[in-house]
Amino acid sequence: MTTAAQVPADGAPHDSAPADGSPTGGAPTIPGVRPKQPLAARIAARAGGSVMRVFLVLVGLFWLMPTIGLLLSSLRGPSDIAATGWWKVFTAPSQLTFDNYSRILDNKVITDSLLSTIEITVPATVLVVVIGSLAGYAFTWMDFPGRDWWFLIVVGLLVVPVQVALIPVSKLFGEIGLFETTAGVVIFHVAFGLPFAIFLLRNFFAEIPKELLEAARLDGAGEVRLFTRVVMPLGGPAIASLGIFQFLWVWNDMLVALIFADSKHPPITVALQQQVRQFGNNIDVLAPGAFVSMVIPLAVFFAFQRQFVNGVMAGAVK
């Protein structure tokens, strides 16, 4: 028989768990207020966070060191470059000058090569994004004969290296008059950029809820309106990521430009390589030229970095 000492008036035994769920019967927690951690735990957490931040800063500085060295070298005169390393500017900042950039802007070869690079990169990027988006939509939401087999062929083209096509495409371009032309370089980049673009965008478009497109079809939207009003806005992050990738690949390309581009008006990568061959160790010309060629894609990346991160993280969280 249970005694009064064992069961109080409210019917709850004395040995029951505390109301806050603590097995040791600690002080109850207040809703919305975080329990105070022990001093040792707080010190360890802060020390760990500080160490991690310092480590990340050091890694970032180490990764940026070549870029910093290139920038400082581009701001030094030829005699200073030949005498000491770029790190000497920290003890002798008077070495810094913009004369190298003035000479670069007066160098017709470099300025023309920048224009040639823009003429190649912009169309190659826009065409890949537009055609890849249309093809990705078709492979995802349109039914046509052999759709899956055609997509498998596109995926198989991803493993075809650029080097394999250089000789046959060179012969083809020579026969049809596209060799050493801007159009030939653009066509080559578009052809080898489309498989990845279609693969990327098709997988991204497949994550769009089917019910959303069905609702738009019930409202009378056709395929064109579905693509422009529904799929394109939702696929903005993936499309921006693709555009950044394609822009960087084409801008920094040297192999295709060296073979197919006009030798009289080469892109910036080929122009800088020709400067090395002609003048040897003229770092006062190469450093500012290389840094200028790097600033443009860097600006494009930072301009679309938010969309790039959204596109990379798309599908990671449901």
Short mmCIF file of C-alpha atoms in Angstrom, two decimals:
data_model
loop_
_atom_site.label_atom_id
_atom_site.label_comp_id
_atom_site.label_asym_id
_atom_site.label_seq_id
_atom_site.Cartn_x
_atom_site.Cartn_y
_atom_site.Cartn_z
CA MET A 1 0.00 0.00 0.00
CA THR A 2 1.29 3.43 -0.93
CA THR A 3 1.84 5.79 1.99
CA ALA A 4 1.30 9.53 2.13
CA ALA A 5 5.04 10.07 2.39
CA GLN A 6 5.54 8.36 -0.93
CA VAL A 7 2.75 10.02 -2.89
CA PRO A 8 2.10 13.71 -2.20
CA ALA A 9 -1.26 15.34 -2.51
CA ASP A 10 -0.79 16.23 -6.20
CA GLY A 11 -0.19 12.58 -7.11
CA ALA A 12 3.39 13.04 -8.45
CA PRO A 13 6.07 10.77 -6.92
CA HIS A 14 9.11 12.48 -5.36
CA ASP A 15 11.56 10.52 -7.56
CA SER A 16 10.06 11.64 -10.89
CA ALA A 17 12.17 13.53 -13.49
CA PRO A 18 12.25 17.32 -13.19
CA ALA A 19 9.96 19.42 -15.35
CA ASP A 20 12.82 20.80 -17.47
CA GLY A 21 13.84 17.35 -18.68
CA SER A 22 17.19 17.46 -16.88
CA PRO A 23 18.11 14.02 -15.56
CA THR A 24 20.08 15.55 -12.71
CA GLY A 25 17.34 17.82 -11.51
CA GLY A 26 19.10 21.06 -12.47
CA ALA A 27 17.49 24.46 -12.45
CA PRO A 28 14.60 24.74 -14.92
CA THR A 29 15.29 26.64 -18.12
CA ILE A 30 13.31 29.69 -19.14
CA PRO A 31 11.79 29.48 -22.63
CA GLY A 32 13.61 31.75 -25.09
CA VAL A 33 16.69 32.09 -22.85
CA ARG A 34 19.78 30.03 -23.65
CA PRO A 35 21.29 28.23 -20.67
CA LYS A 36 24.59 29.69 -19.53
CA GLN A 37 27.56 27.57 -20.57
CA PRO A 38 30.44 26.85 -18.24
CA LEU A 39 33.36 29.26 -18.37
CA ALA A 40 35.72 26.64 -19.79
CA ALA A 41 33.30 25.80 -22.61
CA ARG A 42 32.90 29.48 -23.53
CA ILE A 43 36.68 30.04 -23.61
CA ALA A 44 37.19 26.93 -25.76
CA ALA A 45 34.48 28.01 -28.21
CA ARG A 46 35.89 31.50 -28.58
CA ALA A 47 39.46 30.25 -28.92
CA GLY A 48 38.39 27.71 -31.55
CA GLY A 49 36.54 30.36 -33.55
CA SER A 50 39.48 32.76 -33.36
CA VAL A 51 41.94 30.10 -34.48
CA MET A 52 39.72 29.17 -37.40
CA ARG A 53 39.37 32.79 -38.50
CA VAL A 54 43.12 33.32 -38.34
CA PHE A 55 43.67 30.14 -40.31
CA LEU A 56 41.20 31.20 -43.01
CA VAL A 57 42.80 34.64 -43.26
CA LEU A 58 46.23 33.05 -43.70
CA VAL A 59 44.90 30.68 -46.37
CA GLY A 60 43.27 33.61 -48.18
CA LEU A 61 46.48 35.65 -48.10
CA PHE A 62 48.50 32.68 -49.32
CA TRP A 63 46.04 32.15 -52.19
CA LEU A 64 46.14 35.86 -53.11
CA MET A 65 49.92 36.14 -52.91
CA PRO A 66 50.56 35.54 -56.66
CA THR A 67 47.92 38.13 -57.54
CA ILE A 68 49.36 40.64 -55.08
CA GLY A 69 52.84 40.01 -56.43
CA LEU A 70 51.61 40.52 -59.99
CA LEU A 71 49.91 43.78 -59.05
CA LEU A 72 52.95 45.16 -57.24
CA SER A 73 55.26 44.08 -60.06
CA SER A 74 53.04 45.89 -62.55
CA LEU A 75 53.49 49.08 -60.51
CA ARG A 76 57.32 49.00 -60.50
CA GLY A 77 59.79 50.27 -63.07
CA PRO A 78 61.95 47.98 -65.25
CA SER A 79 65.14 48.77 -63.29
CA ASP A 80 63.49 48.05 -59.93
CA ILE A 81 62.05 44.78 -61.22
CA ALA A 82 65.45 43.67 -62.47
CA ALA A 83 67.19 44.62 -59.22
CA THR A 84 64.90 43.36 -56.45
CA GLY A 85 61.73 41.38 -55.81
CA TRP A 86 58.23 42.81 -55.63
CA TRP A 87 58.19 42.58 -51.81
CA LYS A 88 60.70 45.45 -51.62
CA VAL A 89 57.86 47.91 -52.18
CA PHE A 90 56.90 47.51 -48.52
CA THR A 91 60.22 49.09 -47.51
CA ALA A 92 60.52 51.40 -50.54
CA PRO A 93 57.01 52.48 -51.59
CA SER A 94 58.50 55.19 -53.81
CA GLN A 95 59.05 52.46 -56.42
CA LEU A 96 55.34 52.38 -57.19
CA THR A 97 54.41 54.08 -60.45
CA PHE A 98 51.68 53.91 -63.10
CA ASP A 99 54.06 54.38 -66.02
CA ASN A 100 53.73 50.71 -67.01
CA TYR A 101 49.97 51.05 -67.40
CA SER A 102 50.42 54.18 -69.46
CA ARG A 103 52.68 52.25 -71.82
CA ILE A 104 50.19 49.36 -71.94
CA LEU A 105 47.37 51.68 -72.95
CA ASP A 106 49.60 53.09 -75.69
CA ASN A 107 50.49 49.56 -76.84
CA LYS A 108 48.22 48.93 -79.82
CA VAL A 109 48.81 45.17 -79.72
CA ILE A 110 47.50 44.87 -76.17
CA THR A 111 44.51 47.17 -76.66
CA ASP A 112 43.49 45.43 -79.90
CA SER A 113 43.87 42.05 -78.24
CA LEU A 114 41.50 43.11 -75.43
CA LEU A 115 38.90 44.11 -78.00
CA SER A 116 39.38 40.82 -79.85
CA THR A 117 38.94 38.90 -76.60
CA ILE A 118 35.68 40.72 -75.87
CA GLU A 119 34.44 40.05 -79.42
CA ILE A 120 35.05 36.33 -78.87
CA THR A 121 33.98 35.94 -75.25
CA VAL A 122 30.67 37.82 -75.24
CA PRO A 123 29.05 36.01 -78.22
CA ALA A 124 30.40 32.63 -77.10
CA THR A 125 28.93 33.15 -73.63
CA VAL A 126 25.56 34.50 -74.78
CA LEU A 127 25.04 31.75 -77.38
CA VAL A 128 25.90 28.98 -74.94
CA VAL A 129 23.55 30.39 -72.30
CA VAL A 130 20.65 30.91 -74.72
CA ILE A 131 20.96 27.64 -76.65
CA GLY A 132 21.74 25.68 -73.48
CA SER A 133 18.67 27.11 -71.74
CA LEU A 134 16.38 26.24 -74.65
CA ALA A 135 17.81 22.75 -74.96
CA GLY A 136 17.68 22.18 -71.20
CA TYR A 137 14.01 23.15 -71.17
CA ALA A 138 13.26 20.89 -74.11
CA PHE A 139 15.02 17.89 -72.57
CA THR A 140 13.17 18.44 -69.29
CA TRP A 141 9.59 19.43 -70.10
CA MET A 142 8.95 18.60 -73.76
CA ASP A 143 8.19 15.18 -75.21
CA PHE A 144 9.76 14.31 -78.56
CA PRO A 145 10.98 11.05 -80.12
CA GLY A 146 14.28 9.80 -78.71
CA ARG A 147 14.53 12.49 -76.04
CA ASP A 148 16.37 10.32 -73.53
CA TRP A 149 18.73 8.90 -76.15
CA TRP A 150 19.60 12.37 -77.42
CA PHE A 151 20.32 13.48 -73.87
CA LEU A 152 22.62 10.48 -73.38
CA ILE A 153 24.51 11.55 -76.52
CA VAL A 154 24.88 15.05 -75.10
CA VAL A 155 26.22 13.62 -71.83
CA GLY A 156 28.64 11.45 -73.79
CA LEU A 157 30.01 14.55 -75.53
CA LEU A 158 31.19 15.83 -72.15
CA VAL A 159 34.08 13.36 -72.20
CA VAL A 160 35.34 14.44 -75.64
CA PRO A 161 38.56 16.44 -75.11
CA VAL A 162 39.16 19.63 -77.05
CA GLN A 163 42.52 18.36 -78.33
CA VAL A 164 40.86 15.55 -80.28
CA ALA A 165 38.92 17.99 -82.45
CA LEU A 166 41.69 20.48 -83.22
CA ILE A 167 42.98 18.88 -86.42
CA PRO A 168 39.66 17.84 -88.04
CA VAL A 169 38.00 21.15 -87.15
CA SER A 170 41.01 23.04 -88.51
CA LYS A 171 40.62 21.25 -91.85
CA LEU A 172 36.88 21.92 -91.87
CA PHE A 173 37.29 25.61 -91.05
CA GLY A 174 39.96 25.90 -93.72
CA GLU A 175 37.61 24.50 -96.36
CA ILE A 176 34.66 26.73 -95.46
CA GLY A 177 36.69 29.88 -94.83
CA LEU A 178 36.38 30.12 -91.02
CA PHE A 179 40.02 29.47 -90.15
CA GLU A 180 41.70 32.43 -88.39
CA THR A 181 38.41 34.26 -87.95
CA THR A 182 36.54 35.43 -84.89
CA ALA A 183 33.45 33.52 -85.98
CA GLY A 184 35.43 30.28 -86.12
CA VAL A 185 36.69 30.70 -82.55
CA VAL A 186 33.17 31.52 -81.32
CA ILE A 187 31.67 28.49 -83.05
CA PHE A 188 34.32 26.21 -81.58
CA HIS A 189 33.74 27.48 -78.03
CA VAL A 190 29.97 27.24 -78.42
CA ALA A 191 30.17 23.67 -79.71
CA PHE A 192 32.31 22.49 -76.80
CA GLY A 193 30.46 24.56 -74.22
CA LEU A 194 26.94 23.34 -75.05
CA PRO A 195 27.18 19.77 -73.66
CA PHE A 196 28.01 21.01 -70.17
CA ALA A 197 25.45 23.80 -70.43
CA ILE A 198 22.66 21.43 -71.46
CA PHE A 199 23.60 18.92 -68.78
CA LEU A 200 23.70 21.56 -66.04
CA LEU A 201 20.50 23.37 -66.95
CA ARG A 202 18.51 20.22 -67.66
CA ASN A 203 19.26 18.91 -64.17
CA PHE A 204 18.40 22.27 -62.62
CA PHE A 205 15.15 22.69 -64.57
CA ALA A 206 14.10 19.20 -63.50
CA GLU A 207 13.94 20.46 -59.87
CA ILE A 208 11.17 22.92 -60.76
CA PRO A 209 7.84 21.59 -59.43
CA LYS A 210 5.78 20.05 -62.20
CA GLU A 211 2.59 21.40 -60.65
CA LEU A 212 3.81 24.95 -61.25
CA LEU A 213 4.08 24.38 -64.99
CA GLU A 214 0.77 22.53 -65.11
CA ALA A 215 -0.94 25.44 -63.39
CA ALA A 216 0.56 27.83 -65.95
CA ARG A 217 -0.67 25.59 -68.78
CA LEU A 218 -4.17 25.61 -67.31
CA ASP A 219 -4.03 29.42 -67.42
CA GLY A 220 -3.36 29.20 -71.16
CA ALA A 221 0.43 29.62 -71.21
CA GLY A 222 2.23 28.10 -74.19
CA GLU A 223 5.74 26.72 -74.31
CA VAL A 224 7.28 30.10 -75.09
CA ARG A 225 5.53 31.81 -72.19
CA LEU A 226 6.35 28.91 -69.86
CA PHE A 227 10.01 29.23 -70.76
CA THR A 228 10.25 33.02 -70.52
CA ARG A 229 7.86 33.68 -67.59
CA VAL A 230 8.30 30.61 -65.38
CA VAL A 231 11.44 28.60 -66.13
CA MET A 232 13.86 31.43 -66.88
CA PRO A 233 13.17 33.43 -63.67
CA LEU A 234 13.38 30.31 -61.51
CA GLY A 235 16.53 29.15 -63.32
CA GLY A 236 18.31 32.48 -62.91
CA PRO A 237 20.95 31.22 -60.43
CA ALA A 238 21.92 28.24 -62.60
CA ILE A 239 21.99 30.37 -65.74
CA ALA A 240 24.18 32.97 -64.01
CA SER A 241 26.57 30.24 -62.83
CA LEU A 242 26.78 28.84 -66.34
CA GLY A 243 27.44 32.30 -67.77
CA ILE A 244 30.28 32.90 -65.30
CA PHE A 245 31.88 29.53 -66.03
CA GLN A 246 31.64 30.00 -69.79
CA PHE A 247 32.95 33.57 -69.64
CA LEU A 248 35.99 32.54 -67.61
CA TRP A 249 36.74 29.53 -69.81
CA VAL A 250 36.61 31.51 -73.03
CA TRP A 251 38.40 34.59 -71.67
CA ASN A 252 41.31 32.59 -70.27
CA ASP A 253 41.57 30.19 -73.22
CA MET A 254 44.84 30.11 -75.10
CA LEU A 255 44.93 26.80 -76.99
CA VAL A 256 41.88 27.39 -79.19
CA ALA A 257 42.75 31.06 -79.68
CA LEU A 258 46.32 30.20 -80.66
CA ILE A 259 45.11 27.86 -83.41
CA PHE A 260 41.87 29.35 -84.75
CA ALA A 261 42.06 33.10 -84.00
CA ASP A 262 43.30 35.73 -86.41
CA SER A 263 47.06 36.00 -86.02
CA LYS A 264 46.92 39.73 -86.79
CA HIS A 265 44.36 40.42 -84.07
CA PRO A 266 44.85 37.71 -81.44
CA PRO A 267 43.12 37.55 -78.05
CA ILE A 268 44.90 38.81 -74.95
CA THR A 269 46.31 35.42 -73.95
CA VAL A 270 48.00 34.95 -77.30
CA ALA A 271 49.14 38.58 -77.42
CA LEU A 272 50.89 38.25 -74.06
CA GLN A 273 52.54 35.03 -75.21
CA GLN A 274 53.82 36.81 -78.32
CA GLN A 275 55.21 39.60 -76.16
CA VAL A 276 57.29 37.03 -74.26
CA ARG A 277 58.57 35.52 -77.46
CA GLN A 278 59.51 38.86 -78.98
CA PHE A 279 60.99 40.75 -76.04
CA GLY A 280 62.04 38.05 -73.58
CA ASN A 281 61.83 38.93 -69.88
CA ASN A 282 59.93 42.20 -70.26
CA ILE A 283 58.00 41.86 -67.04
CA ASP A 284 57.20 45.59 -67.06
CA VAL A 285 54.98 44.90 -70.10
CA LEU A 286 53.72 41.44 -69.17
CA ALA A 287 52.76 42.21 -65.56
CA PRO A 288 50.36 45.11 -66.27
CA GLY A 289 49.00 43.32 -69.34
CA ALA A 290 48.31 40.15 -67.37
CA PHE A 291 46.74 42.09 -64.52
CA VAL A 292 44.46 44.04 -66.87
CA SER A 293 43.36 40.78 -68.51
CA MET A 294 42.59 39.38 -65.05
CA VAL A 295 40.60 42.36 -63.77
CA ILE A 296 37.74 42.01 -66.26
CA PRO A 297 36.75 38.39 -65.46
CA LEU A 298 37.29 39.15 -61.78
CA ALA A 299 34.83 42.03 -62.02
CA VAL A 300 32.33 39.80 -63.81
CA PHE A 301 32.62 37.18 -61.09
CA PHE A 302 32.09 39.64 -58.23
CA ALA A 303 29.19 41.27 -60.09
CA PHE A 304 27.33 37.93 -60.25
CA GLN A 305 28.73 36.25 -57.14
CA ARG A 306 25.35 36.13 -55.40
CA GLN A 307 23.74 34.33 -58.34
CA PHE A 308 26.78 32.08 -58.63
CA VAL A 309 26.52 30.97 -55.00
CA ASN A 310 22.77 30.43 -55.34
CA GLY A 311 23.33 28.34 -58.43
CA VAL A 312 26.02 26.22 -56.81
CA MET A 313 23.88 25.65 -53.70
CA ALA A 314 20.69 25.00 -55.66
CA GLY A 315 19.30 21.61 -54.81
CA ALA A 316 21.45 21.20 -51.71
CA VAL A 317 18.52 22.03 -49.42
CA LYS A 318 15.00 20.91 -50.17
#
